[in-house]
Amino acid sequence: MTPIITAFESSPDRGRGLARDMRVRWALEEVDQPYDVRLLSFKEMKEPPHLALQPFGQIPTYEEGDLALFDSGAIVLRLAQRHAGLLPDDADARARAVTWMFAAVSTMEPPIVERETARLVERREAWYAPRMALLETRVGTRLGQLSAHLGDADWLDGGFSAGDLLMVSVLLRLKGSDLLDEYPNLTAYMARGEARPAYQRAFAAQLAVFEATQAG
Ligand code: GTB
């Protein structure tokens, strides 16, 4: 049965692959699982049929037969548990890879999202500059810690895993920011993730959605 994911009909990132369906697409490509996509308008995301799948009215969701899941980390975990290629076989190594998945979405991503949100919606506030300085310090602290852990390794814990998939996805939200300038090992790590054929296929698929909206 071909799983179905949801994504923005019209992504505000204009095809840059920053919305969270991208990490699910990437995981599906890594495990060679074909999938269908249901595109949603912002209005449809807040209507009952979608709220029954995603109580917060967000994308992505994942449907596989009778199973419906939401939250990108949980969806990637499901794929990694059901298919070979995203988690090591050894039980302890597997637990460590899952730890990195949680660290990506619960330790690294929140300050990065908070900074992004401030840039989008708080720019005109009188207190914007000091708040941004604070948020950038928080992000910088996490980047420094992650960089120190990664060192000159290719991936966070042995071979590429779902932990790296989520961590690279989170870091890519900072692409182009000077916050990464101090950490060449992190930019190289992100580039290794982006160079993976599965990433490239996933990126092309989400970009095609944006290009179709431009053509139409
Ligand atoms: N914890 C959930 C998960 O991981 O799945 C969070 C899901 C989420 O935040 N979804 C966002 C959404 O549906 C899209 S990804 N937002 C609409 C809403 O809440 O009403 C976040 C996102 C959106 C846009 C950009 N961008 O334009 O650059 C980047 C990231």
Tab-separated table of C-alpha atoms and ligand atoms in Angstrom:
chain	number	residue	atom	x	y	z
A	1	MET	CA	0.000	0.000	0.000
A	2	THR	CA	1.456	3.342	-1.032
A	3	PRO	CA	1.642	5.757	1.918
A	4	ILE	CA	0.280	9.271	1.546
A	5	ILE	CA	1.866	12.346	3.076
A	6	THR	CA	0.550	15.884	3.199
A	7	ALA	CA	2.436	19.017	2.195
A	8	PHE	CA	1.769	22.686	1.496
A	9	GLU	CA	-0.026	23.338	-1.780
A	10	SER	CA	1.836	26.617	-1.805
A	11	SER	CA	4.865	26.547	0.477
A	12	PRO	CA	5.911	29.927	1.897
A	13	ASP	CA	9.529	28.866	1.397
A	14	ARG	CA	9.079	28.928	-2.410
A	15	GLY	CA	10.613	25.512	-2.986
A	16	ARG	CA	13.613	25.845	-0.678
A	17	GLY	CA	12.705	22.587	1.061
A	18	LEU	CA	12.417	24.090	4.534
A	19	ALA	CA	8.941	22.833	5.439
A	20	ARG	CA	8.794	19.642	7.452
A	21	ASP	CA	7.395	17.442	4.692
A	22	MET	CA	10.941	17.578	3.261
A	23	ARG	CA	12.407	15.403	6.019
A	24	VAL	CA	9.621	12.849	5.579
A	25	ARG	CA	10.149	12.819	1.805
A	26	TRP	CA	13.896	12.372	2.416
A	27	ALA	CA	13.308	9.417	4.772
A	28	LEU	CA	10.921	7.810	2.268
A	29	GLU	CA	13.551	8.177	-0.440
A	30	GLU	CA	16.311	6.764	1.791
A	31	VAL	CA	14.291	3.596	2.357
A	32	ASP	CA	13.147	3.466	-1.275
A	33	GLN	CA	9.467	3.647	-0.395
A	34	PRO	CA	7.227	5.172	-3.093
A	35	TYR	CA	4.671	7.626	-1.731
A	36	ASP	CA	1.826	9.873	-2.779
A	37	VAL	CA	1.370	13.481	-1.679
A	38	ARG	CA	-1.867	15.270	-0.879
A	39	LEU	CA	-1.338	19.009	-1.199
A	40	LEU	CA	-3.306	21.260	1.131
A	41	SER	CA	-4.193	24.915	1.138
A	42	PHE	CA	-3.860	26.830	4.432
A	43	LYS	CA	-7.674	26.770	4.649
A	44	GLU	CA	-7.861	22.997	4.194
A	45	MET	CA	-5.209	22.485	6.873
A	46	LYS	CA	-7.586	24.000	9.456
A	47	GLU	CA	-10.710	22.063	8.384
A	48	PRO	CA	-12.102	18.933	10.085
A	49	PRO	CA	-10.835	16.278	7.635
A	50	HIS	CA	-7.234	17.392	8.137
A	51	LEU	CA	-7.666	18.169	11.850
A	52	ALA	CA	-8.740	14.534	12.293
A	53	LEU	CA	-5.263	13.589	11.098
A	54	GLN	CA	-3.279	16.480	12.593
A	55	PRO	CA	-4.944	18.103	15.620
A	56	PHE	CA	-2.796	21.236	15.241
A	57	GLY	CA	-3.758	21.818	11.605
A	58	GLN	CA	-0.219	21.431	10.299
A	59	ILE	CA	1.691	19.446	7.716
A	60	PRO	CA	3.110	16.851	7.343
A	61	THR	CA	0.918	13.838	8.060
A	62	TYR	CA	1.428	10.230	7.052
A	63	GLU	CA	-1.232	7.660	6.170
A	64	GLU	CA	-0.440	4.023	5.619
A	65	GLY	CA	-3.555	1.849	5.396
A	66	ASP	CA	-5.406	2.276	8.692
A	67	LEU	CA	-2.483	4.032	10.371
A	68	ALA	CA	-2.423	7.817	10.441
A	69	LEU	CA	0.499	9.672	12.014
A	70	PHE	CA	1.524	13.270	12.446
A	71	ASP	CA	4.674	15.038	13.584
A	72	SER	CA	7.652	14.694	11.304
A	73	GLY	CA	9.959	13.115	13.904
A	74	ALA	CA	7.437	10.374	14.677
A	75	ILE	CA	6.883	9.721	10.979
A	76	VAL	CA	10.619	9.430	10.308
A	77	LEU	CA	10.920	7.090	13.311
A	78	ARG	CA	8.132	4.867	11.960
A	79	LEU	CA	9.843	4.669	8.572
A	80	ALA	CA	13.201	3.960	10.187
A	81	GLN	CA	11.707	1.175	12.307
A	82	ARG	CA	9.862	-0.470	9.421
A	83	HIS	CA	12.512	-0.303	6.719
A	84	ALA	CA	16.210	-1.039	6.618
A	85	GLY	CA	18.691	1.765	6.140
A	86	LEU	CA	17.952	4.464	8.698
A	87	LEU	CA	18.741	2.769	12.017
A	88	PRO	CA	21.605	0.419	12.926
A	89	ASP	CA	20.842	-3.244	13.727
A	90	ASP	CA	22.767	-3.240	17.005
A	91	ALA	CA	20.318	-2.386	19.818
A	92	ASP	CA	22.577	0.085	21.628
A	93	ALA	CA	23.630	1.849	18.424
A	94	ARG	CA	19.942	2.019	17.461
A	95	ALA	CA	19.077	3.636	20.793
A	96	ARG	CA	21.843	6.190	20.273
A	97	ALA	CA	20.573	7.008	16.780
A	98	VAL	CA	17.069	7.535	18.207
A	99	THR	CA	18.624	9.781	20.855
A	100	TRP	CA	20.037	11.956	18.058
A	101	MET	CA	16.609	12.092	16.437
A	102	PHE	CA	15.159	13.508	19.648
A	103	ALA	CA	18.122	15.843	20.109
A	104	ALA	CA	17.559	17.245	16.616
A	105	VAL	CA	13.892	18.063	17.156
A	106	SER	CA	13.868	18.855	20.860
A	107	THR	CA	17.284	20.409	21.583
A	108	MET	CA	18.490	21.946	18.316
A	109	GLU	CA	15.297	22.860	16.492
A	110	PRO	CA	13.414	24.958	19.123
A	111	PRO	CA	15.947	27.814	19.387
A	112	ILE	CA	16.399	27.804	15.604
A	113	VAL	CA	12.639	28.069	15.065
A	114	GLU	CA	12.342	30.768	17.720
A	115	ARG	CA	14.962	32.852	15.926
A	116	GLU	CA	13.198	32.330	12.583
A	117	THR	CA	9.857	33.309	14.095
A	118	ALA	CA	11.342	36.462	15.585
A	119	ARG	CA	12.810	37.419	12.198
A	120	LEU	CA	9.417	36.940	10.575
A	121	VAL	CA	7.023	38.478	13.061
A	122	GLU	CA	8.924	40.590	15.579
A	123	ARG	CA	11.153	42.616	13.279
A	124	ARG	CA	9.264	45.877	13.871
A	125	GLU	CA	9.228	45.660	17.659
A	126	ALA	CA	11.316	48.136	19.651
A	127	TRP	CA	12.974	45.284	21.511
A	128	TYR	CA	13.788	43.298	18.365
A	129	ALA	CA	17.573	43.920	18.354
A	130	PRO	CA	18.286	42.792	21.939
A	131	ARG	CA	15.894	39.867	21.593
A	132	MET	CA	17.565	38.753	18.367
A	133	ALA	CA	20.983	38.990	20.027
A	134	LEU	CA	19.724	36.719	22.805
A	135	LEU	CA	18.184	34.216	20.387
A	136	GLU	CA	21.320	34.123	18.258
A	137	THR	CA	23.437	33.467	21.338
A	138	ARG	CA	21.188	30.541	22.202
A	139	VAL	CA	21.445	29.084	18.712
A	140	GLY	CA	25.205	29.687	18.685
A	141	THR	CA	25.625	27.819	21.971
A	142	ARG	CA	23.878	24.762	20.545
A	143	LEU	CA	25.843	24.939	17.292
A	144	GLY	CA	29.108	25.090	19.232
A	145	GLN	CA	28.143	22.069	21.310
A	146	LEU	CA	27.039	20.069	18.284
A	147	SER	CA	30.178	21.030	16.380
A	148	ALA	CA	32.349	19.904	19.301
A	149	HIS	CA	30.598	16.535	19.345
A	150	LEU	CA	30.799	15.998	15.591
A	151	GLY	CA	34.492	16.918	15.366
A	152	ASP	CA	35.847	15.568	12.111
A	153	ALA	CA	33.411	12.643	11.891
A	154	ASP	CA	31.130	12.312	8.890
A	155	TRP	CA	28.008	11.506	10.918
A	156	LEU	CA	26.905	11.860	14.526
A	157	ASP	CA	27.367	8.249	15.627
A	158	GLY	CA	28.974	5.888	13.129
A	159	GLY	CA	27.131	5.540	9.832
A	160	PHE	CA	24.384	7.799	8.478
A	161	SER	CA	21.131	7.340	10.416
A	162	ALA	CA	17.714	8.881	10.936
A	163	GLY	CA	19.445	10.983	13.617
A	164	ASP	CA	21.588	12.604	10.929
A	165	LEU	CA	18.605	12.958	8.610
A	166	LEU	CA	16.718	14.987	11.199
A	167	MET	CA	19.776	16.902	12.400
A	168	VAL	CA	20.776	17.956	8.880
A	169	SER	CA	17.149	18.901	8.140
A	170	VAL	CA	17.099	21.132	11.219
A	171	LEU	CA	20.476	22.751	10.476
A	172	LEU	CA	19.445	23.493	6.903
A	173	ARG	CA	16.982	26.001	8.319
A	174	LEU	CA	20.099	28.108	9.073
A	175	LYS	CA	21.567	27.790	5.588
A	176	GLY	CA	22.946	31.129	4.464
A	177	SER	CA	23.093	32.478	8.014
A	178	ASP	CA	26.423	33.755	9.306
A	179	LEU	CA	25.761	31.787	12.498
A	180	LEU	CA	27.284	28.785	10.740
A	181	ASP	CA	30.459	30.624	9.691
A	182	GLU	CA	32.373	29.542	12.786
A	183	TYR	CA	31.564	25.882	12.253
A	184	PRO	CA	32.970	24.551	8.975
A	185	ASN	CA	32.492	20.976	10.200
A	186	LEU	CA	28.743	21.622	10.489
A	187	THR	CA	28.489	23.164	7.014
A	188	ALA	CA	30.412	20.174	5.627
A	189	TYR	CA	28.047	17.854	7.525
A	190	MET	CA	25.026	19.597	6.016
A	191	ALA	CA	26.587	19.377	2.551
A	192	ARG	CA	27.137	15.624	3.020
A	193	GLY	CA	23.460	15.248	3.839
A	194	GLU	CA	22.356	17.354	0.886
A	195	ALA	CA	24.624	15.369	-1.453
A	196	ARG	CA	22.863	12.094	-0.713
A	197	PRO	CA	20.870	10.902	-3.733
A	198	ALA	CA	17.786	10.376	-1.550
A	199	TYR	CA	17.955	13.998	-0.370
A	200	GLN	CA	18.314	15.183	-3.954
A	201	ARG	CA	15.250	13.210	-5.081
A	202	ALA	CA	13.192	14.511	-2.158
A	203	PHE	CA	14.291	18.083	-2.795
A	204	ALA	CA	13.415	17.830	-6.492
A	205	ALA	CA	9.965	16.459	-5.631
A	206	GLN	CA	9.073	19.326	-3.306
A	207	LEU	CA	10.563	21.876	-5.711
A	208	ALA	CA	8.361	20.485	-8.492
A	209	VAL	CA	5.306	21.407	-6.384
A	210	PHE	CA	6.461	25.015	-6.201
A	211	GLU	CA	7.348	25.121	-9.902
A	212	ALA	CA	3.904	23.788	-10.818
A	213	THR	CA	2.269	26.639	-8.893
A	214	GLN	CA	4.439	29.125	-10.832
A	215	ALA	CA	3.583	27.535	-14.176
A	216	GLY	CA	-0.129	27.421	-13.382
B	1	GTB	N1	6.130	19.330	15.215
B	1	GTB	C1	5.500	19.347	13.920
B	1	GTB	C2	6.249	18.394	12.975
B	1	GTB	O1	7.462	18.209	13.172
B	1	GTB	O2	5.615	17.823	12.070
B	1	GTB	C3	5.500	20.760	13.396
B	1	GTB	C4	4.788	20.847	12.059
B	1	GTB	C5	4.856	22.258	11.496
B	1	GTB	O3	5.369	23.201	12.130
B	1	GTB	N2	4.325	22.398	10.297
B	1	GTB	C6	4.304	23.690	9.659
B	1	GTB	C7	2.859	24.082	9.388
B	1	GTB	O4	2.048	23.261	9.020
B	1	GTB	C8	5.029	23.586	8.313
B	1	GTB	S1	6.748	23.229	8.552
B	1	GTB	N3	2.555	25.376	9.585
B	1	GTB	C9	1.259	25.901	9.313
B	1	GTB	C10	0.505	26.224	10.554
B	1	GTB	O5	0.982	25.934	11.674
B	1	GTB	O6	-0.592	26.782	10.406
B	1	GTB	C11	7.320	24.798	9.277
B	1	GTB	C12	7.796	25.726	8.208
B	1	GTB	C13	6.906	26.514	7.531
B	1	GTB	C14	7.388	27.420	6.565
B	1	GTB	C15	8.738	27.504	6.341
B	1	GTB	N4	9.246	28.441	5.383
B	1	GTB	O7	8.483	29.074	4.687
B	1	GTB	O8	10.486	28.611	5.277
B	1	GTB	C16	9.620	26.699	7.026
B	1	GTB	C17	9.137	25.810	7.968
